[in-house]
Structure formats: structure tokens, C-alpha cells
mmCIF file of C-alpha atoms in Angstrom:
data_model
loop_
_atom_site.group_PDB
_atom_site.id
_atom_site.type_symbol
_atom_site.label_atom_id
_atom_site.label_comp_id
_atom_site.label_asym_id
_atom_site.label_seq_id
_atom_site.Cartn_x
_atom_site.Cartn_y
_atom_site.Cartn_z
ATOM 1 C CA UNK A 1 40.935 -22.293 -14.353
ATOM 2 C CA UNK A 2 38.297 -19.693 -14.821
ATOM 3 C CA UNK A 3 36.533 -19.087 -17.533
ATOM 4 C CA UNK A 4 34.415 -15.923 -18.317
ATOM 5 C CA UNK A 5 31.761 -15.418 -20.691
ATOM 6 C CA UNK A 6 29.303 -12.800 -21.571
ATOM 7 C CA UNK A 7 26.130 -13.504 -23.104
ATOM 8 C CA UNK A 8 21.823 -13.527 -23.279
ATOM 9 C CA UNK A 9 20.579 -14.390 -19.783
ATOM 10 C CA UNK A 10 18.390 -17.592 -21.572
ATOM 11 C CA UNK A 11 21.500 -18.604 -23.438
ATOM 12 C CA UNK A 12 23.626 -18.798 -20.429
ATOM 13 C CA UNK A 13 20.603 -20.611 -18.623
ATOM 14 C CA UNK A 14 20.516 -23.177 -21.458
ATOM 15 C CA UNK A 15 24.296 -23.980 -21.209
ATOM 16 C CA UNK A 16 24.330 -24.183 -18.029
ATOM 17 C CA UNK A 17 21.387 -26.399 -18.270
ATOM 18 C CA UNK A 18 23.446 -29.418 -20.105
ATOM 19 C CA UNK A 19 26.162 -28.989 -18.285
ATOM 20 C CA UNK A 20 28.656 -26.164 -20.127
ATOM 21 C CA UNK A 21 29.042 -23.934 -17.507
ATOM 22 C CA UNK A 22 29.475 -24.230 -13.861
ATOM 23 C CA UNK A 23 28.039 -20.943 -12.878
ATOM 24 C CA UNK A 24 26.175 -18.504 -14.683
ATOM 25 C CA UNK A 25 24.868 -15.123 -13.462
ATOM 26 C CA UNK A 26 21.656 -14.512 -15.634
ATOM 27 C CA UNK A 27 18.401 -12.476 -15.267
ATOM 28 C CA UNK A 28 14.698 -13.747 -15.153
ATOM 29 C CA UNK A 29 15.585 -17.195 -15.882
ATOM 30 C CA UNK A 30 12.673 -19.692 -15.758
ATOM 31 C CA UNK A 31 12.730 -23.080 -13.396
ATOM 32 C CA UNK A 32 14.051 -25.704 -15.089
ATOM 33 C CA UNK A 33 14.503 -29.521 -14.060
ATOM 34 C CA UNK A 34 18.567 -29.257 -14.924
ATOM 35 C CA UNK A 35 18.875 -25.909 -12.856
ATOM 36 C CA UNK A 36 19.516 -24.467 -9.732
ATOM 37 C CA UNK A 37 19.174 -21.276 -8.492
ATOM 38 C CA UNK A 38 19.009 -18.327 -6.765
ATOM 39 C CA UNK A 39 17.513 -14.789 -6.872
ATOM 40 C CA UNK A 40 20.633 -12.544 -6.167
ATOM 41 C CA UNK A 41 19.647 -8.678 -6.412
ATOM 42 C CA UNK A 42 16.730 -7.001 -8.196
ATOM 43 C CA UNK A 43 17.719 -4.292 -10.359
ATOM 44 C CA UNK A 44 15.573 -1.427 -11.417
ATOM 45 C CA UNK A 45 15.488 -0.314 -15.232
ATOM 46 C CA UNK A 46 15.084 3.463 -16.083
ATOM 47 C CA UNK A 47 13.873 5.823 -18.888
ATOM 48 C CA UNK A 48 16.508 6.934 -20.680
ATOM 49 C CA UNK A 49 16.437 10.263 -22.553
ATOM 50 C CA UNK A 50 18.351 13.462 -23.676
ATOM 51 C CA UNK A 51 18.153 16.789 -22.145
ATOM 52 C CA UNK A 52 17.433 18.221 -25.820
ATOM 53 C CA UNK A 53 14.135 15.683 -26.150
ATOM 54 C CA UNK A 54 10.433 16.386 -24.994
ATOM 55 C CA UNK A 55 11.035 13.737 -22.477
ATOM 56 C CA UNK A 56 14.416 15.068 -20.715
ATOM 57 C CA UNK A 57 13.229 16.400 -17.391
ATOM 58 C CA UNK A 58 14.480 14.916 -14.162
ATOM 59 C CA UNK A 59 11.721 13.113 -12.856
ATOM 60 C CA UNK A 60 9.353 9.883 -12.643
ATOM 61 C CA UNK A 61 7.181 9.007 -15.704
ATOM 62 C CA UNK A 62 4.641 6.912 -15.819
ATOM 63 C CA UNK A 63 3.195 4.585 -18.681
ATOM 64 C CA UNK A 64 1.388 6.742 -20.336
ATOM 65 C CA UNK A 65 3.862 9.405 -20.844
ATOM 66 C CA UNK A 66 6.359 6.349 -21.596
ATOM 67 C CA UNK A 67 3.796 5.449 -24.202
ATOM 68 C CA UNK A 68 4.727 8.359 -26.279
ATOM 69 C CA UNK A 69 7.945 7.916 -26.471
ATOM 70 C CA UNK A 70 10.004 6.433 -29.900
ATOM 71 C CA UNK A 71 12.377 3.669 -28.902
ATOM 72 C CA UNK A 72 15.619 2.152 -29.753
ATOM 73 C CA UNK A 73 16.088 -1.355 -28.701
ATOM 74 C CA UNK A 74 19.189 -3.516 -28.543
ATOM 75 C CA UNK A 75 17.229 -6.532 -29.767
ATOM 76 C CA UNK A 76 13.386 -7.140 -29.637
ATOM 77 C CA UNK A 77 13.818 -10.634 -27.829
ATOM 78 C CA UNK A 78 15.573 -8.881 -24.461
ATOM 79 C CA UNK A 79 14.348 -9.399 -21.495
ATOM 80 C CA UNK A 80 13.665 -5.596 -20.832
ATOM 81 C CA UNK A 81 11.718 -4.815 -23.695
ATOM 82 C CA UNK A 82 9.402 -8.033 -22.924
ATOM 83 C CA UNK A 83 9.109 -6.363 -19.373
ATOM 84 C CA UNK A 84 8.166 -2.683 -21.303
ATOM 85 C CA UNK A 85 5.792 -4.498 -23.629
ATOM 86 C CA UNK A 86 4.111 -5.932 -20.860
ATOM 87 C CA UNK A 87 3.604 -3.663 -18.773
ATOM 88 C CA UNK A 88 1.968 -1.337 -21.487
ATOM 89 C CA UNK A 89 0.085 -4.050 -22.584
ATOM 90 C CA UNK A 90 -1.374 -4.309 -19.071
ATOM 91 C CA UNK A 91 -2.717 -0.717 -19.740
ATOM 92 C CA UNK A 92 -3.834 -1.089 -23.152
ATOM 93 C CA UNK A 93 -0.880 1.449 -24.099
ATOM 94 C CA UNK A 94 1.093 1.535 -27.473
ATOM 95 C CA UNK A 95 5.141 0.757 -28.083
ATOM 96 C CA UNK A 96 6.541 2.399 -30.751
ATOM 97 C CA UNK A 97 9.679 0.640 -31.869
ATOM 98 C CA UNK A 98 11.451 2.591 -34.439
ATOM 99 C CA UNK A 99 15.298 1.333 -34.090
ATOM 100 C CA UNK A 100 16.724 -2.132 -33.280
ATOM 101 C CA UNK A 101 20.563 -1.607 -33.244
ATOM 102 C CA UNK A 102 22.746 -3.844 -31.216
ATOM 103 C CA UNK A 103 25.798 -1.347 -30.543
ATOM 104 C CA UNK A 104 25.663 0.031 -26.925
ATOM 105 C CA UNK A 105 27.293 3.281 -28.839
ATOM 106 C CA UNK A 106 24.862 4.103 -31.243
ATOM 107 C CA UNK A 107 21.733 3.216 -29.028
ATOM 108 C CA UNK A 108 23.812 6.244 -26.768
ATOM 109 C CA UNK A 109 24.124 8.011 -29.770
ATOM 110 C CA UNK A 110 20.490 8.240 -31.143
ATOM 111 C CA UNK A 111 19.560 8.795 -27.243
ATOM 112 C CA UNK A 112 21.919 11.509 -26.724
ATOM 113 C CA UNK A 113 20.819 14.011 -29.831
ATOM 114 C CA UNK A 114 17.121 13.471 -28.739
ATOM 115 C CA UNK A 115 16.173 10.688 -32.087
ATOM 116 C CA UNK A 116 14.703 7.963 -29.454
ATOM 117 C CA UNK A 117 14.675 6.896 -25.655
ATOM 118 C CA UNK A 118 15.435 3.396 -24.355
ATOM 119 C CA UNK A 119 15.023 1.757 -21.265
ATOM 120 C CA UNK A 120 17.735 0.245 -20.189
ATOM 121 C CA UNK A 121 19.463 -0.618 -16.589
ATOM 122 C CA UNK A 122 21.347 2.438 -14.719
ATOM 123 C CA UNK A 123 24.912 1.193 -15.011
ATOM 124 C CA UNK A 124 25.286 0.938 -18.818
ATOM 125 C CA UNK A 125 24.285 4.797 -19.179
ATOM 126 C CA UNK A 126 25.634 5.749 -15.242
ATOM 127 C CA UNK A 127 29.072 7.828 -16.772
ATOM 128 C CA UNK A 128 26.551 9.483 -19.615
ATOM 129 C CA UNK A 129 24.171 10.495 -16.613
ATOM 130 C CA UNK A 130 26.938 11.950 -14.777
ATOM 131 C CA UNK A 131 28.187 13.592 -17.535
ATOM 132 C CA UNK A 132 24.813 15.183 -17.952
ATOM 133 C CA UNK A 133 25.130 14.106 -22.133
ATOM 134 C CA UNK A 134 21.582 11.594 -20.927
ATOM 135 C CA UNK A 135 18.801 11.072 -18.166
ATOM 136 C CA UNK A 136 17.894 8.137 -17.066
ATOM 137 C CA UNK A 137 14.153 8.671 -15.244
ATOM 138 C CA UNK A 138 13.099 6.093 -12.766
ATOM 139 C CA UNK A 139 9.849 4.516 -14.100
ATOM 140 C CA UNK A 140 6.555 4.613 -11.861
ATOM 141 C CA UNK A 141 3.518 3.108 -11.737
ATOM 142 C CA UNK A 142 4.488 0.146 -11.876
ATOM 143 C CA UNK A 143 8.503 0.316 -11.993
ATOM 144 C CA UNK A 144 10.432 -1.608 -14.196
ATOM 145 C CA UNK A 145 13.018 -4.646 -12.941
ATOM 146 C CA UNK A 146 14.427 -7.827 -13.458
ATOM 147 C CA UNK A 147 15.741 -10.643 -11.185
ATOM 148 C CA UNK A 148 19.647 -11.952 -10.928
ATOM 149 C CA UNK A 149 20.450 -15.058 -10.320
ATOM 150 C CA UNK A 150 23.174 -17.397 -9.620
ATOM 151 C CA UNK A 151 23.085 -20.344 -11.577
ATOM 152 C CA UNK A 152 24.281 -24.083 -11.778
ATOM 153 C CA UNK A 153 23.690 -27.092 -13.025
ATOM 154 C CA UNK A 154 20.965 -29.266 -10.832
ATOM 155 C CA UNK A 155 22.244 -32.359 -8.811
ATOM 156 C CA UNK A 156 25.746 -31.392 -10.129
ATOM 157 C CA UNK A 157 28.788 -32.360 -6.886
ATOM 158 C CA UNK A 158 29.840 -29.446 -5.352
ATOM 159 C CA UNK A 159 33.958 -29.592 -4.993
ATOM 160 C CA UNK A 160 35.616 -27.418 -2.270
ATOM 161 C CA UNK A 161 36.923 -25.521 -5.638
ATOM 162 C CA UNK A 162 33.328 -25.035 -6.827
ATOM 163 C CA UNK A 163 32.038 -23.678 -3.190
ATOM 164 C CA UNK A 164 34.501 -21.002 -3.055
ATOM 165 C CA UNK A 165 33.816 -20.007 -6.079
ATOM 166 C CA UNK A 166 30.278 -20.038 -5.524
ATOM 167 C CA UNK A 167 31.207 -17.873 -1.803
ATOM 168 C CA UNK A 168 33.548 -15.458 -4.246
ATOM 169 C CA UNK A 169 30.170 -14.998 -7.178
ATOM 170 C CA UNK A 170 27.959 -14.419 -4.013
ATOM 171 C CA UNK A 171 29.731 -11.715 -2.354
ATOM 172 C CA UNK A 172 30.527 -9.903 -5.425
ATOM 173 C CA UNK A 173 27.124 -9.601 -6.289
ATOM 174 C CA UNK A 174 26.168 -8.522 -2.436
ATOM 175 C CA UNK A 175 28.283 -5.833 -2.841
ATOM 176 C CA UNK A 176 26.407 -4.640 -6.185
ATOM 177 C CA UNK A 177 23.624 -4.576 -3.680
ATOM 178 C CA UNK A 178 24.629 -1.600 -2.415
ATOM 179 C CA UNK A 179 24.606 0.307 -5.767
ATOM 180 C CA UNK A 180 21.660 2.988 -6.399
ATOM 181 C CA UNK A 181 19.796 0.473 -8.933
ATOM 182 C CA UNK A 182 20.100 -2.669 -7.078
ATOM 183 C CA UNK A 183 18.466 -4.397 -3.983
ATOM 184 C CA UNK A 184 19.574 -7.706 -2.796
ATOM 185 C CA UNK A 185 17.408 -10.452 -2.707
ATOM 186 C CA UNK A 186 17.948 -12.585 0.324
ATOM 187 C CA UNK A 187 17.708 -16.176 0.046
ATOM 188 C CA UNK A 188 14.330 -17.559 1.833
#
């Protein structure tokens, strides 16, 4: 039987880790003795703004425009806002946190009537872009992204059962590849 289960990339890493899960798709995961992996598809994060806010034009920003910005965050220990702090770090540049909130709706929400920005990947705002209710402005020098990867447990026997599966993860996520914020990573 499968089983399917959502959850923080270095949770999903840890259970796979002692032995939980067979598979785990999970981003920016660190080596680890009891893991195998893979780097599936890079995926770009964006800017994400309203139309009504200072920030909502169409186009690139950079960090020091980013810099000025008021966030809402799903959680301070993601992996995106660690890859946001850093990189304004890098350039000696201030993040102002003023919202953690961990509904997807009301980080929308507070986006949408111009109260904070996010950064976030493309496809959980994609239908509000489209929609034209939020903007999601690809981030420049340097982008923003974060590595997928395939998980399993180290050393673990690989049944016929577990290699299609594996064959059925890994061309599931090359098709994702072909999505505007993803590029596939192939294996070296």
C-alpha cells in the first residue's frame, strides 16, 4: 500500500532517516549517514506582493529593495526564510518580520490588501497571480531557490515494488521540470 504524507522537509528527512518512510520528497536536506539521495529539480522562490502595495510592479527586485519590504512568514524555522535571511545577511541588509501565521489563507490575505509581502515558491500563489489578486516578482541578484530531493533510507534492499515506485516518484517530478519555476537537476 501507499502511504502519503505531507510535512517539514527536515522532518521527513529525519523519518526517513530511522527507517519510517520509504521515500520522501524533501528540500535542502543535509547528508546524513542513514540517507540517500538525490537532487531532483531546483525551484526558484519569488517576491510576492499586491498590486495595491509600493512593491506591486511587474518586475525583478533586488535585495535592497527586498530589504524594505514587511514580511509575513509561515514559520521562522522554514527553509525559505533561512535562504532570505541569508542572503540579506550576505549584504549587511535588514529583515523585517512583522507576521508569523501558519494558514496559507491568511498569509494570501495580508499579501493581497497590501499589509506585507512573502516570499514564497510560484505554485502556492500561481491561481492568485493569474487572477491578478497578487505578484509574485522573480528575485535578482542573487535569486532565491531550494533543492528537491528524493529520499530513502541508506543501505535499505531495494524490492522490485520499491524500484517502481522509485521509477513512478522520478518521473513525476521530471515532469514538474517543465513548469515555469522549476529546473531539473540531472543526476551526475
Amino acid at each position: 500500500s501507499v502511504q502519503v504524507i505531507e510535512d517539514m522537509s527536515h522532518l521527513l528527512g529525519d523519518r526517513v532517516a530511522r527507517g519510517e518512510l520509504d521515500f520522501a520528497l524533501a528540500y535542502n536536506v543535509p547528508d546524513h549517514k542513514a540517507l540517500w539521495k538525490r537532487p531532483m529539480l531546483k525551484e526558484t522562490v519569488f517576491f510576492i506582493t499586491s498590486p495595491n502595495s509600493p512593491f506591486g510592479q511587474n518586475a525583478p527586485i533586488d535585495m535592497v529593495e527586498l530589504s524594505k519590504a514587511t514580511f509575513v512568514v509561515p514559520s521562522l524555522k522554514g527553509q525559505i526564510i533561512h535562504l532570505l535571511k541569508e542572503a540579506l545577511r550576505d549584504f549587511g541588509l535588514p529583515l523585517n518580520i512583522a507576521f508569523q501565521i501558519e494558514s496559507m489563507d491568511a498569509i494570501k490575505g495580508l499579501i493581497a490588501d497590501g499589509t506585507a509581502c512573502a516570499v514564497l515558491p510560484y505554485g502556492t500563489v500561481a491561481r492568485d497571480v493569474k487572477a491578478g489578486i497578487l505578484i509574485a516578482r522573480p528575485i535578482v541578484n542573487p535569486p532565491l531557490t531550494r533543492t528537491l530531493f528524493l529520499l530513502r533510507p541508506a543501505g535499505q534492499l531495494q524490492t522490485d515494488a520499491m524500484r517502481q515506485a522509485q521509477s513512478a516518484i522520478e518521473r513525476s517530478i521530471a515532469s514538474l521540470a517543465e513548469k515555469f519555476a522549476f529546473e531539473q537537476v540531472m543526476p551526475g
